[in-house]
GROMACS .gro file of C-alpha atoms in nm:
model
  262
    1UNK     CA    1 -12.556  -0.266   3.743
    2UNK     CA    2 -12.448  -0.232   4.095
    3UNK     CA    3 -12.723  -0.226   4.400
    4UNK     CA    4 -12.632  -0.113   4.776
    5UNK     CA    5 -12.883  -0.213   5.043
    6UNK     CA    6 -12.806  -0.045   5.395
    7UNK     CA    7 -13.004  -0.289   5.623
    8UNK     CA    8 -13.214  -0.176   5.940
    9UNK     CA    9 -12.975  -0.389   6.152
   10UNK     CA   10 -13.123  -0.313   6.498
   11UNK     CA   11 -13.446  -0.108   6.601
   12UNK     CA   12 -13.269  -0.033   6.933
   13UNK     CA   13 -12.909  -0.018   6.910
   14UNK     CA   14 -12.656   0.090   6.626
   15UNK     CA   15 -12.476  -0.199   6.397
   16UNK     CA   16 -12.370  -0.227   6.084
   17UNK     CA   17 -12.505  -0.441   5.765
   18UNK     CA   18 -12.470  -0.374   5.401
   19UNK     CA   19 -12.521  -0.605   5.157
   20UNK     CA   20 -12.445  -0.532   4.778
   21UNK     CA   21 -12.515  -0.705   4.439
   22UNK     CA   22 -12.293  -0.636   4.130
   23UNK     CA   23 -12.368  -0.792   3.787
   24UNK     CA   24 -12.651  -0.853   3.588
   25UNK     CA   25 -12.957  -0.937   3.781
   26UNK     CA   26 -13.376  -0.884   3.711
   27UNK     CA   27 -13.645  -0.837   3.966
   28UNK     CA   28 -13.882  -1.019   3.631
   29UNK     CA   29 -13.641  -1.284   3.541
   30UNK     CA   30 -13.468  -1.346   3.893
   31UNK     CA   31 -13.344  -1.699   3.772
   32UNK     CA   32 -13.131  -1.572   3.489
   33UNK     CA   33 -12.936  -1.354   3.736
   34UNK     CA   34 -12.586  -1.321   3.707
   35UNK     CA   35 -12.475  -1.166   4.044
   36UNK     CA   36 -12.210  -1.154   4.312
   37UNK     CA   37 -12.336  -1.097   4.616
   38UNK     CA   38 -12.132  -0.906   4.874
   39UNK     CA   39 -12.206  -0.900   5.271
   40UNK     CA   40 -11.991  -0.602   5.453
   41UNK     CA   41 -12.028  -0.626   5.808
   42UNK     CA   42 -12.342  -0.837   5.988
   43UNK     CA   43 -12.474  -0.655   6.280
   44UNK     CA   44 -12.616  -0.795   6.583
   45UNK     CA   45 -12.743  -1.162   6.603
   46UNK     CA   46 -13.107  -1.051   6.505
   47UNK     CA   47 -12.974  -0.885   6.219
   48UNK     CA   48 -12.932  -1.238   6.080
   49UNK     CA   49 -13.298  -1.295   5.997
   50UNK     CA   50 -13.296  -0.960   5.786
   51UNK     CA   51 -12.998  -1.057   5.624
   52UNK     CA   52 -13.159  -1.381   5.493
   53UNK     CA   53 -13.493  -1.216   5.444
   54UNK     CA   54 -13.331  -0.977   5.226
   55UNK     CA   55 -13.126  -1.234   5.031
   56UNK     CA   56 -13.488  -1.452   4.989
   57UNK     CA   57 -13.716  -1.152   4.912
   58UNK     CA   58 -13.490  -0.926   4.685
   59UNK     CA   59 -13.168  -1.102   4.556
   60UNK     CA   60 -13.393  -1.441   4.540
   61UNK     CA   61 -13.061  -1.634   4.611
   62UNK     CA   62 -12.951  -1.823   4.954
   63UNK     CA   63 -12.587  -1.735   4.852
   64UNK     CA   64 -12.369  -1.483   4.978
   65UNK     CA   65 -12.005  -1.503   4.759
   66UNK     CA   66 -11.843  -1.274   4.948
   67UNK     CA   67 -11.845  -1.147   5.345
   68UNK     CA   68 -11.643  -0.863   5.466
   69UNK     CA   69 -11.605  -0.792   5.855
   70UNK     CA   70 -11.420  -0.446   5.871
   71UNK     CA   71 -11.364  -0.511   6.260
   72UNK     CA   72 -11.431  -0.732   6.515
   73UNK     CA   73 -11.701  -0.512   6.747
   74UNK     CA   74 -12.008  -0.743   6.837
   75UNK     CA   75 -12.261  -0.492   6.618
   76UNK     CA   76 -12.066  -0.602   6.346
   77UNK     CA   77 -11.991  -0.977   6.377
   78UNK     CA   78 -12.241  -1.108   6.592
   79UNK     CA   79 -12.490  -1.148   6.290
   80UNK     CA   80 -12.226  -1.367   6.124
   81UNK     CA   81 -12.207  -1.582   6.377
   82UNK     CA   82 -12.583  -1.673   6.342
   83UNK     CA   83 -12.567  -1.739   5.968
   84UNK     CA   84 -12.309  -1.977   6.006
   85UNK     CA   85 -12.468  -2.167   6.304
   86UNK     CA   86 -12.791  -2.165   6.154
   87UNK     CA   87 -12.655  -2.268   5.784
   88UNK     CA   88 -12.964  -2.185   5.582
   89UNK     CA   89 -12.739  -1.933   5.402
   90UNK     CA   90 -12.456  -2.061   5.186
   91UNK     CA   91 -12.109  -1.834   5.222
   92UNK     CA   92 -11.846  -1.879   4.947
   93UNK     CA   93 -11.574  -1.661   5.091
   94UNK     CA   94 -11.530  -1.449   5.389
   95UNK     CA   95 -11.235  -1.150   5.428
   96UNK     CA   96 -11.165  -1.109   5.821
   97UNK     CA   97 -10.863  -1.052   5.985
   98UNK     CA   98 -10.730  -1.314   6.194
   99UNK     CA   99 -10.561  -1.173   6.554
  100UNK     CA  100 -10.426  -1.513   6.625
  101UNK     CA  101 -10.200  -1.505   6.293
  102UNK     CA  102  -9.986  -1.210   6.458
  103UNK     CA  103  -9.905  -1.367   6.823
  104UNK     CA  104  -9.512  -1.382   6.756
  105UNK     CA  105  -9.535  -0.974   6.658
  106UNK     CA  106  -9.744  -0.892   6.921
  107UNK     CA  107  -9.486  -1.048   7.153
  108UNK     CA  108  -9.214  -0.854   6.993
  109UNK     CA  109  -9.429  -0.531   7.051
  110UNK     CA  110  -9.530  -0.610   7.390
  111UNK     CA  111  -9.370  -0.367   7.671
  112UNK     CA  112  -9.479  -0.607   7.947
  113UNK     CA  113  -9.164  -0.894   7.972
  114UNK     CA  114  -9.408  -1.128   8.163
  115UNK     CA  115  -9.601  -1.199   7.820
  116UNK     CA  116  -9.571  -1.532   7.641
  117UNK     CA  117  -9.762  -1.671   7.325
  118UNK     CA  118  -9.952  -1.881   7.559
  119UNK     CA  119 -10.075  -1.571   7.763
  120UNK     CA  120 -10.128  -1.342   7.434
  121UNK     CA  121 -10.330  -1.657   7.349
  122UNK     CA  122 -10.510  -1.621   7.586
  123UNK     CA  123 -10.629  -1.254   7.609
  124UNK     CA  124 -10.724  -1.313   7.211
  125UNK     CA  125 -10.957  -1.583   7.312
  126UNK     CA  126 -11.118  -1.388   7.604
  127UNK     CA  127 -11.109  -1.051   7.414
  128UNK     CA  128 -11.245  -1.171   7.138
  129UNK     CA  129 -11.460  -1.487   7.154
  130UNK     CA  130 -11.715  -1.423   6.928
  131UNK     CA  131 -11.448  -1.373   6.639
  132UNK     CA  132 -11.253  -1.728   6.735
  133UNK     CA  133 -11.616  -1.854   6.736
  134UNK     CA  134 -11.672  -1.777   6.377
  135UNK     CA  135 -11.293  -1.873   6.266
  136UNK     CA  136 -11.363  -2.222   6.400
  137UNK     CA  137 -11.716  -2.216   6.218
  138UNK     CA  138 -11.577  -2.099   5.896
  139UNK     CA  139 -11.299  -2.391   5.953
  140UNK     CA  140 -11.569  -2.635   6.010
  141UNK     CA  141 -11.753  -2.575   5.711
  142UNK     CA  142 -11.456  -2.533   5.503
  143UNK     CA  143 -11.536  -2.162   5.429
  144UNK     CA  144 -11.219  -1.963   5.295
  145UNK     CA  145 -11.135  -1.683   5.460
  146UNK     CA  146 -10.832  -1.440   5.354
  147UNK     CA  147 -10.686  -1.146   5.529
  148UNK     CA  148 -10.662  -0.852   5.295
  149UNK     CA  149 -10.447  -0.572   5.338
  150UNK     CA  150 -10.451  -0.304   5.011
  151UNK     CA  151 -10.505  -0.263   4.664
  152UNK     CA  152 -10.250  -0.528   4.530
  153UNK     CA  153 -10.453  -0.807   4.745
  154UNK     CA  154 -10.757  -0.658   4.596
  155UNK     CA  155 -10.614  -0.759   4.262
  156UNK     CA  156 -10.488  -1.133   4.392
  157UNK     CA  157 -10.861  -1.198   4.494
  158UNK     CA  158 -11.009  -1.092   4.182
  159UNK     CA  159 -11.203  -0.795   4.374
  160UNK     CA  160 -11.131  -0.551   4.135
  161UNK     CA  161 -11.309  -0.717   3.854
  162UNK     CA  162 -11.618  -0.635   4.090
  163UNK     CA  163 -11.490  -0.289   4.140
  164UNK     CA  164 -11.409  -0.334   4.498
  165UNK     CA  165 -11.067  -0.235   4.636
  166UNK     CA  166 -10.970  -0.280   4.967
  167UNK     CA  167 -10.748   0.040   5.069
  168UNK     CA  168 -10.670  -0.016   5.438
  169UNK     CA  169 -10.521  -0.097   5.671
  170UNK     CA  170 -10.193  -0.179   5.597
  171UNK     CA  171 -10.077  -0.510   5.751
  172UNK     CA  172  -9.815  -0.318   5.991
  173UNK     CA  173 -10.109  -0.063   6.094
  174UNK     CA  174 -10.336  -0.344   6.187
  175UNK     CA  175 -10.061  -0.536   6.416
  176UNK     CA  176  -9.983  -0.206   6.593
  177UNK     CA  177 -10.357  -0.133   6.627
  178UNK     CA  178 -10.422  -0.496   6.718
  179UNK     CA  179 -10.185  -0.449   7.002
  180UNK     CA  180 -10.376  -0.158   7.136
  181UNK     CA  181 -10.712  -0.344   7.130
  182UNK     CA  182 -10.885  -0.356   7.483
  183UNK     CA  183 -10.719  -0.648   7.683
  184UNK     CA  184 -10.429  -0.753   7.436
  185UNK     CA  185 -10.174  -0.535   7.585
  186UNK     CA  186 -10.182  -0.135   7.606
  187UNK     CA  187 -10.502  -0.021   7.578
  188UNK     CA  188 -10.544   0.282   7.370
  189UNK     CA  189 -10.710   0.562   7.618
  190UNK     CA  190 -10.986   0.697   7.373
  191UNK     CA  191 -11.356   0.624   7.349
  192UNK     CA  192 -11.611   0.443   7.124
  193UNK     CA  193 -11.800   0.700   7.020
  194UNK     CA  194 -11.848   0.804   6.675
  195UNK     CA  195 -11.575   1.048   6.524
  196UNK     CA  196 -11.826   1.205   6.308
  197UNK     CA  197 -12.120   1.529   6.389
  198UNK     CA  198 -12.449   1.428   6.345
  199UNK     CA  199 -12.379   1.526   5.975
  200UNK     CA  200 -12.250   1.209   5.913
  201UNK     CA  201 -12.508   1.105   5.686
  202UNK     CA  202 -12.521   1.387   5.478
  203UNK     CA  203 -12.518   1.303   5.074
  204UNK     CA  204 -12.212   1.521   5.046
  205UNK     CA  205 -11.961   1.444   5.312
  206UNK     CA  206 -11.650   1.624   5.357
  207UNK     CA  207 -11.401   1.625   5.599
  208UNK     CA  208 -11.584   1.940   5.807
  209UNK     CA  209 -11.812   1.659   5.908
  210UNK     CA  210 -11.590   1.510   6.144
  211UNK     CA  211 -11.559   1.643   6.472
  212UNK     CA  212 -11.267   1.895   6.544
  213UNK     CA  213 -11.058   1.624   6.786
  214UNK     CA  214 -11.190   1.279   6.653
  215UNK     CA  215 -11.085   0.994   6.861
  216UNK     CA  216 -11.185   0.652   6.867
  217UNK     CA  217 -11.075   0.301   6.980
  218UNK     CA  218 -10.806   0.130   6.839
  219UNK     CA  219 -11.058  -0.151   6.761
  220UNK     CA  220 -11.280   0.090   6.544
  221UNK     CA  221 -10.947   0.210   6.374
  222UNK     CA  222 -10.851  -0.090   6.251
  223UNK     CA  223 -11.155  -0.124   6.058
  224UNK     CA  224 -11.118  -0.264   5.667
  225UNK     CA  225 -11.160   0.050   5.459
  226UNK     CA  226 -11.329  -0.051   5.132
  227UNK     CA  227 -11.399   0.161   4.798
  228UNK     CA  228 -11.646   0.044   4.541
  229UNK     CA  229 -11.588   0.165   4.159
  230UNK     CA  230 -11.792   0.129   3.854
  231UNK     CA  231 -11.727  -0.039   3.533
  232UNK     CA  232 -11.595   0.342   3.442
  233UNK     CA  233 -11.375   0.319   3.724
  234UNK     CA  234 -11.549   0.618   3.915
  235UNK     CA  235 -11.592   0.582   4.268
  236UNK     CA  236 -11.920   0.495   4.405
  237UNK     CA  237 -11.929   0.459   4.789
  238UNK     CA  238 -11.655   0.461   5.047
  239UNK     CA  239 -11.742   0.174   5.325
  240UNK     CA  240 -11.535   0.259   5.634
  241UNK     CA  241 -11.643   0.044   5.909
  242UNK     CA  242 -11.594   0.237   6.242
  243UNK     CA  243 -11.268   0.353   6.140
  244UNK     CA  244 -11.115   0.698   6.244
  245UNK     CA  245 -10.998   1.026   6.057
  246UNK     CA  246 -10.635   0.903   6.081
  247UNK     CA  247 -10.714   0.541   5.915
  248UNK     CA  248 -10.924   0.687   5.649
  249UNK     CA  249 -10.671   0.957   5.545
  250UNK     CA  250 -10.376   0.662   5.557
  251UNK     CA  251 -10.633   0.486   5.333
  252UNK     CA  252 -10.698   0.761   5.067
  253UNK     CA  253 -10.328   0.833   5.085
  254UNK     CA  254 -10.222   0.520   4.974
  255UNK     CA  255 -10.457   0.479   4.698
  256UNK     CA  256 -10.246   0.777   4.517
  257UNK     CA  257  -9.952   0.527   4.489
  258UNK     CA  258 -10.151   0.277   4.310
  259UNK     CA  259 -10.299   0.253   3.979
  260UNK     CA  260 -10.668   0.331   4.017
  261UNK     CA  261 -10.826   0.595   3.789
  262UNK     CA  262 -11.041   0.872   3.955
   0.00000   0.00000   0.00000
């Protein structure tokens, strides 16, 4: 069985926090649940309490097996920082892109000849401070974090057994987008606004619901794109974070070359 719960991450500000559970579970006999619990993004700091309450009240657990952070905007990662600091919830593994792993590549791509590894490191620390604190806490709590790019990585980490496939971005696309993050090197001159019309929550979505000339930030475009299948290999949901049209298109094109059944 599969359950998808989109949490009300904030009453005043938009934010993303989605809980999934996959496996065998029952409200009548919760002690016999054989489930995997997945969190995709974590909203604002106040969202952590909502996540904890939902786990306790409906999933009957204090454990999240997998946390995916699609991209490091505050409305997607702040809740995870709170969960890690409070330690009421156990987290088994996270999947978060680590920009500090790509300092050498950023240096090579930089068009500013005065850049050094240290200056890039400082810019990352300054502009991605919450993410930096999260990665430090994962180390302190000895929680495994893996970076994941593409369907083959989904197989490597056993996610495909749950029907979860990370379609994008590719590592090369991620590094290019990272170089365009605000404050890192050459900031992309676009907005953070949604690339969708107000029909984005239509239950029969199609590309006609995108704005005619969609633009978004490089940080949004770096969002991890995750496909959920059921046991019969039929697509159920596509989680896109804040990815723009081009990033989604690239991810869907890539999956055409992988052994996925539709």
